[in-house]
Amino acid sequence: TKEQIIKYFESGIKKNKDFKIGIEHEKFLFSNVNNKRVDYSKVKEMFSALLEFGWNPILEKENMIGLYKGGKSITLEPGNQIELSGDKLNHMHEACAESQDYLFELKQVTQKLEINIVSAGFDPISKLDEIPKNPKQRYELMTKDMPLGIGGELSLDMMYRTCGTQLNIDYNSEEDFIKKFRVVN
């Protein structure tokens, strides 16, 4: 109901002194040998190399599906995109530093593995059936079920051919939420 939605947003209200910011951003990974999206074995190689920077593996059964370090994680997305989910930070300068550190580490590894990092919203090059899958179990279910839903005909393109950025910011009132929502959009 409308009242439940309002209560949900009201439950997120914070005092200014408790404000945090967090950023999530996805990257496409392409082979710079053939300009094709990388397969899971290459992502696993990249994840293993990132362990040298203090990242720890996230496993699903025997498969490495992500990494974590402190309050942040790198996760494997459906089309072998990777997503950094950043820590809860105090201000934009910390978010910028976090992003720079992450990209520095990522570039050290991807250059050696002949992987190009691409930050684009949509992959217009790869056809859906050309994008390698990965062993993350929930994506197998999502790939089967999402196209069956209302308006789901492009759901697989969204899963496999897009990358996004998400900004998480706190607010102290409905008015503050509205202002920040408008500015961000």
mmCIF file of C-alpha atoms in Angstrom, residues 47 51 54-60 63-69:
data_model
loop_
_atom_site.group_PDB
_atom_site.id
_atom_site.type_symbol
_atom_site.label_atom_id
_atom_site.label_comp_id
_atom_site.label_asym_id
_atom_site.label_seq_id
_atom_site.Cartn_x
_atom_site.Cartn_y
_atom_site.Cartn_z
ATOM 1 C CA PHE A 47 39.931 -13.014 -9.015
ATOM 2 C CA LEU A 51 44.040 -12.112 -3.833
ATOM 3 C CA GLY A 54 44.349 -8.622 0.227
ATOM 4 C CA TRP A 55 41.012 -9.649 -1.272
ATOM 5 C CA ASN A 56 39.410 -12.819 0.100
ATOM 6 C CA PRO A 57 37.418 -15.310 -1.994
ATOM 7 C CA ILE A 58 33.643 -15.690 -1.905
ATOM 8 C CA LEU A 59 32.775 -19.261 -2.846
ATOM 9 C CA GLU A 60 29.605 -20.937 -4.007
ATOM 10 C CA ASN A 63 33.395 -21.827 -7.547
ATOM 11 C CA MET A 64 34.895 -18.434 -6.773
ATOM 12 C CA ILE A 65 32.037 -16.002 -7.460
ATOM 13 C CA GLY A 66 33.433 -12.897 -5.823
ATOM 14 C CA LEU A 67 35.876 -11.292 -3.440
ATOM 15 C CA TYR A 68 35.649 -9.257 -0.253
ATOM 16 C CA LYS A 69 37.991 -6.965 1.645
#
